[in-house]
Coordinates of C-alpha atoms in Angstrom, one line a residue:
X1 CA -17.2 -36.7 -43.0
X2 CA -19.7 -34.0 -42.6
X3 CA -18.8 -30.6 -43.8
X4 CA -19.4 -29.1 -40.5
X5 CA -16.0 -30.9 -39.5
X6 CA -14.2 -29.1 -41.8
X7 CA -12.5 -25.8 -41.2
X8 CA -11.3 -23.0 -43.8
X9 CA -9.0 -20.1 -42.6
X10 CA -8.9 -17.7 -45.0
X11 CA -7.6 -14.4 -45.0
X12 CA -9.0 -10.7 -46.8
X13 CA -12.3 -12.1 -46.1
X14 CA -14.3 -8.4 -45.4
X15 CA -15.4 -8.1 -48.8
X16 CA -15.5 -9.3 -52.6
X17 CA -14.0 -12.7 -53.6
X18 CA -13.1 -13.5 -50.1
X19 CA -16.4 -12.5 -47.8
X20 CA -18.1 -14.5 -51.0
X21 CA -15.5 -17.4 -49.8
X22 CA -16.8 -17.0 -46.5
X23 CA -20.6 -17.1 -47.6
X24 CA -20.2 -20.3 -49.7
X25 CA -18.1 -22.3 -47.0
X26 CA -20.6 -21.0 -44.3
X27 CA -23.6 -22.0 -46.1
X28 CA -22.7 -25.2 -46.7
X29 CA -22.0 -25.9 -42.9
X30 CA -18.2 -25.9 -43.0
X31 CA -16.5 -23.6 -40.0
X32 CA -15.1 -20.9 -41.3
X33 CA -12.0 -18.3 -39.5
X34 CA -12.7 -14.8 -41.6
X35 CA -9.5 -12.7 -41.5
X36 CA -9.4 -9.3 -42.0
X37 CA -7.5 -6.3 -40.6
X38 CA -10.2 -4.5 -39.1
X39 CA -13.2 -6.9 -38.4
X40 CA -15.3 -3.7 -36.8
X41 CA -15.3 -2.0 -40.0
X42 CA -16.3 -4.8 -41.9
X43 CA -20.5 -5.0 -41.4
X44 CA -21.0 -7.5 -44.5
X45 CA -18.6 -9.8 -42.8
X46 CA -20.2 -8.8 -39.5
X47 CA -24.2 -9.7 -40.6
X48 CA -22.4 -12.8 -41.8
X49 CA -21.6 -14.0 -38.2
X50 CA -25.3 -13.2 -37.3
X51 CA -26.5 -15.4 -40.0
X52 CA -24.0 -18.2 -39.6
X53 CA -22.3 -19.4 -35.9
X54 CA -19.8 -21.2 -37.5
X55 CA -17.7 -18.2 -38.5
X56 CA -15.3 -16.7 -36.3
X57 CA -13.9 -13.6 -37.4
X58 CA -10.1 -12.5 -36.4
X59 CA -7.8 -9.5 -36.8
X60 CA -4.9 -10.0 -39.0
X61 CA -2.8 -7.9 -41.5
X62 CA -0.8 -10.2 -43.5
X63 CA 1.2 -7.5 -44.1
X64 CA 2.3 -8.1 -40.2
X65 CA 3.9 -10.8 -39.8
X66 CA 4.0 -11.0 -36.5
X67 CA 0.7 -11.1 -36.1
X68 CA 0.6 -14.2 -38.4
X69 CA 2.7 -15.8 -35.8
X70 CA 0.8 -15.0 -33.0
X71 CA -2.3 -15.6 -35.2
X72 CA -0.9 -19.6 -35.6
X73 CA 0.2 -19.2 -32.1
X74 CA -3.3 -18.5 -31.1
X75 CA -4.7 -21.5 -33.2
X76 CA -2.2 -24.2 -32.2
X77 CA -4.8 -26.4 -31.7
X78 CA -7.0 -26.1 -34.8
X79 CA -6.6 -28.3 -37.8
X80 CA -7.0 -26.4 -41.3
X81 CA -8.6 -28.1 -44.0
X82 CA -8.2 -25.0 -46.3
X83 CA -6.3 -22.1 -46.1
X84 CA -7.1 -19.8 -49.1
X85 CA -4.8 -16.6 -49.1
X86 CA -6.9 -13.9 -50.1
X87 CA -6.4 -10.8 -49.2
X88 CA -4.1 -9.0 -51.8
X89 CA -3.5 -5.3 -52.8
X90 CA -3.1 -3.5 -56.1
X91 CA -1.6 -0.8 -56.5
X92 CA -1.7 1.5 -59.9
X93 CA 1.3 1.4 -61.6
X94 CA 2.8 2.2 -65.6
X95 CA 5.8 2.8 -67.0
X96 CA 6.0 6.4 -66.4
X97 CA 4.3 6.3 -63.3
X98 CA 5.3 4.0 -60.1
X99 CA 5.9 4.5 -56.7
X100 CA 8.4 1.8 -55.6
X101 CA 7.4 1.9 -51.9
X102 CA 4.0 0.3 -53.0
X103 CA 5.3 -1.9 -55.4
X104 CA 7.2 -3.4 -52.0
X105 CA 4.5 -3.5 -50.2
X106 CA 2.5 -5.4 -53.3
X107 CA 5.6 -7.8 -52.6
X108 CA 4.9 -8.4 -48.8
X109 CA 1.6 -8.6 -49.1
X110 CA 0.5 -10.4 -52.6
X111 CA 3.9 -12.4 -52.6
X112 CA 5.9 -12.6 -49.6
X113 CA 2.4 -13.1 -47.1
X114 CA 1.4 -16.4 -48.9
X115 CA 4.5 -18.2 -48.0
X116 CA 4.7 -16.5 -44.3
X117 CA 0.9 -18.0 -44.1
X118 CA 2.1 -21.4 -45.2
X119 CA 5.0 -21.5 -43.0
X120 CA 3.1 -20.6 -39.7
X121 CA 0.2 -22.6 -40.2
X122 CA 1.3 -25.4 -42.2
X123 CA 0.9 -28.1 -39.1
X124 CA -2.2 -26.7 -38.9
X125 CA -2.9 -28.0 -42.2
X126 CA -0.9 -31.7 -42.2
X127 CA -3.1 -32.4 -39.2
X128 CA -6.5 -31.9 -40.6
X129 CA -8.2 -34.4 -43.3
X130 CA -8.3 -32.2 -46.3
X131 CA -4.9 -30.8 -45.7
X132 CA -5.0 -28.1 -49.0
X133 CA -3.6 -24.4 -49.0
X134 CA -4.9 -22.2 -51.8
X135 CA -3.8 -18.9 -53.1
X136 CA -5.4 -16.3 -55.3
X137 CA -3.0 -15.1 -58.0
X138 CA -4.2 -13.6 -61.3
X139 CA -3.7 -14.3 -65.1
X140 CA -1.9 -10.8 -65.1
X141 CA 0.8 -12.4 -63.1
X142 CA 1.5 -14.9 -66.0
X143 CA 4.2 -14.3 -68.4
X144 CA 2.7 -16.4 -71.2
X145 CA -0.4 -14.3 -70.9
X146 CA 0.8 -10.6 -70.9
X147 CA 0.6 -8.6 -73.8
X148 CA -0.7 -5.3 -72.9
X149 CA 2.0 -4.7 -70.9
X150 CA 1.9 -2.3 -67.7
X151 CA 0.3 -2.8 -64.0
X152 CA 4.0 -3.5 -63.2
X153 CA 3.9 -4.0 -59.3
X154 CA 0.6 -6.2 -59.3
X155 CA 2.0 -8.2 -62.3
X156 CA 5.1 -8.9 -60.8
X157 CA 3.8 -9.6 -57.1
X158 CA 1.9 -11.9 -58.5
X159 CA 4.4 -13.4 -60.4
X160 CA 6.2 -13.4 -57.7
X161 CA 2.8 -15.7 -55.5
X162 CA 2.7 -18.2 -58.3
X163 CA 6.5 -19.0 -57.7
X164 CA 6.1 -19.2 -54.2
X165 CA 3.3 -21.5 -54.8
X166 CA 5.2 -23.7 -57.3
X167 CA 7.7 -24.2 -55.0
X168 CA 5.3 -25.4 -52.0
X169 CA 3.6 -27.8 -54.0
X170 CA 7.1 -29.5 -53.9
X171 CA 8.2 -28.6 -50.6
X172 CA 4.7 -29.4 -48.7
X173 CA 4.5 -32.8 -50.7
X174 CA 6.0 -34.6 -47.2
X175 CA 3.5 -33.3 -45.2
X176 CA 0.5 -34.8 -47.8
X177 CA -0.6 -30.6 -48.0
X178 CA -1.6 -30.4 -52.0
X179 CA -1.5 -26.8 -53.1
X180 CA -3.2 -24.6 -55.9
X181 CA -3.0 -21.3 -57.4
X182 CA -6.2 -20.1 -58.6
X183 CA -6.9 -17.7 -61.0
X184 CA -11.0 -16.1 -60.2
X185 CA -11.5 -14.2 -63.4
X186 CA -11.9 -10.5 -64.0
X187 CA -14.9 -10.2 -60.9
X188 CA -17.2 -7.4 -60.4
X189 CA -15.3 -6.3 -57.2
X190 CA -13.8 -3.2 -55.9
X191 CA -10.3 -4.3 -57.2
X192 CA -11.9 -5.2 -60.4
X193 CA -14.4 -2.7 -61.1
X194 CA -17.7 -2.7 -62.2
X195 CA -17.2 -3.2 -65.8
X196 CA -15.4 -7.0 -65.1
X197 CA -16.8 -10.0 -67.1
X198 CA -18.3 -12.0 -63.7
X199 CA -19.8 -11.5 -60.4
X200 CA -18.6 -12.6 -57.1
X201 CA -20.7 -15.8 -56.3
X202 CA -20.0 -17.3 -60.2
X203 CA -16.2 -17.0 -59.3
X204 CA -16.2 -18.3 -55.9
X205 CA -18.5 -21.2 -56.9
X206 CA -16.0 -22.0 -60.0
X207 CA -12.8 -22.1 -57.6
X208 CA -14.5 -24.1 -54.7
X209 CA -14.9 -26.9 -57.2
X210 CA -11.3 -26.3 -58.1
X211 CA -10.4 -27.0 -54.3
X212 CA -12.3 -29.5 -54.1
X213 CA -11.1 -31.6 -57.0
X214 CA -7.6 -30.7 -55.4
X215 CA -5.5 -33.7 -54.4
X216 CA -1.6 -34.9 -54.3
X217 CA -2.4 -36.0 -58.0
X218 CA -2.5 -32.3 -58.8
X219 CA -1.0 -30.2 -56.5
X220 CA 1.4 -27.5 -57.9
X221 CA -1.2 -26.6 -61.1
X222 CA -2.4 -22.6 -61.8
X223 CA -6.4 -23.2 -62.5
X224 CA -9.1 -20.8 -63.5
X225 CA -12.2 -20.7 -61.9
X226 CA -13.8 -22.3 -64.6
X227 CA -11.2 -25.2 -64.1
X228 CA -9.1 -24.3 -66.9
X229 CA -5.2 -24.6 -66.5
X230 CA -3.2 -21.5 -66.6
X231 CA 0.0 -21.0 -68.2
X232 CA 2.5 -19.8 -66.4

């Protein structure tokens, strides 16, 4: 099939990891629906569009989920090949300092979204011919892999998104949707700063090969970009 039958949805996709998503896909002729909640205020995302017709960008904070309904609602009629969950927050946290407000909201939005996503747009997905749902977790969110301690409401959030993920790998298996959780690195990004060990387009490049290598064989698995299995 040629890639410009295939469709990603992908969501946080104004800037870093995910409007490098939306380059990648878009350049290699695959149709692409950006999410992001304010698409005006989003000009990288917006030259994008100029550059390549294929992607259509649409409003959508995940942290609304009624506008993810209305979102799938909108889209009834679209089959998914890929939905990558994306967008994610991070807010600062230590032991002496946390505000617990945020670290509920880093639960709605990096934990509780990803599940709300696959829910609404999951026969999206079982009726397209790649049929795979991605999210973007973290090695901070592994247990096996913390040992300096701290960034308590990103760690746990994400803890929280590779549970969620585990258990959809089991519970998609009947609709033939395989699932991944994909770590990207530490990438130069706003989230992770300028001092981070990659850039954008080596991470991006590393987990599209991770998708694509992505089948019911494998479903359920944390990878790294570099294809590397996570512990959990």
């Amino acid at each position: 099939m040629d890639n410009n039958n295939y469709q990603l949805l992908i969501t946080g996709a104004n800037r870093g990891i995910g409007l490098e998503f939306v380059r990648q896909y878009a350049a290699d002729n695959w149709r692409v629906i950006a999410c992001c909640r304010e698409p005006e205020a989003a000009p990288e995302l917006q030259a994008l569009i100029k550059q390549y017709p294929d992607i259509h960008v649409m409003a959508l904070d995940v942290g609304d989920f009624r506008q993810i309904d209305a979102l799938a609602n909108q889209l009834k009629d679209t089959r998914i090949d890929v939905l990558i969950n994306n967008a994610g927050i991070y807010p600062p946290s230590d032991f002496n300092h946390i505000d617990y407000e945020d670290w509920a909201t880093a639960f709605k939005v990096n934990s509780m979204a990803p599940l709300k996503m696959a829910q609404a747009f999951s026969k999206h997905i079982a009726r397209s011919q790649l049929k795979k749902l991605a999210t973007l977790s973290s090695k901070m969110g592994s247990l096996d892999d913390n040992t300096s301690g701290g960034s308590y409401s990103y760690r746990t959030s994400k803890t929280a998104a590779n549970m969620v993920m585990k258990s959809l790998a089991i519970d998609l298996k009947p609709l033939g949707i395989s699932v991944v959780t994909l770590h990207p690195g530490w990438v130069q990004t706003d989230m992770g700063g300028s001092n981070a060990l990659i850039d954008a387009q080596t991470s991006v490049h590393g987990l599209r090969k991770v998708i694509a290598n992505l089948s019911m064989s494998n479903t359920g698995k944390f990878i790294a970009y570099d294809g590397a299995e996570i512990p959990w």
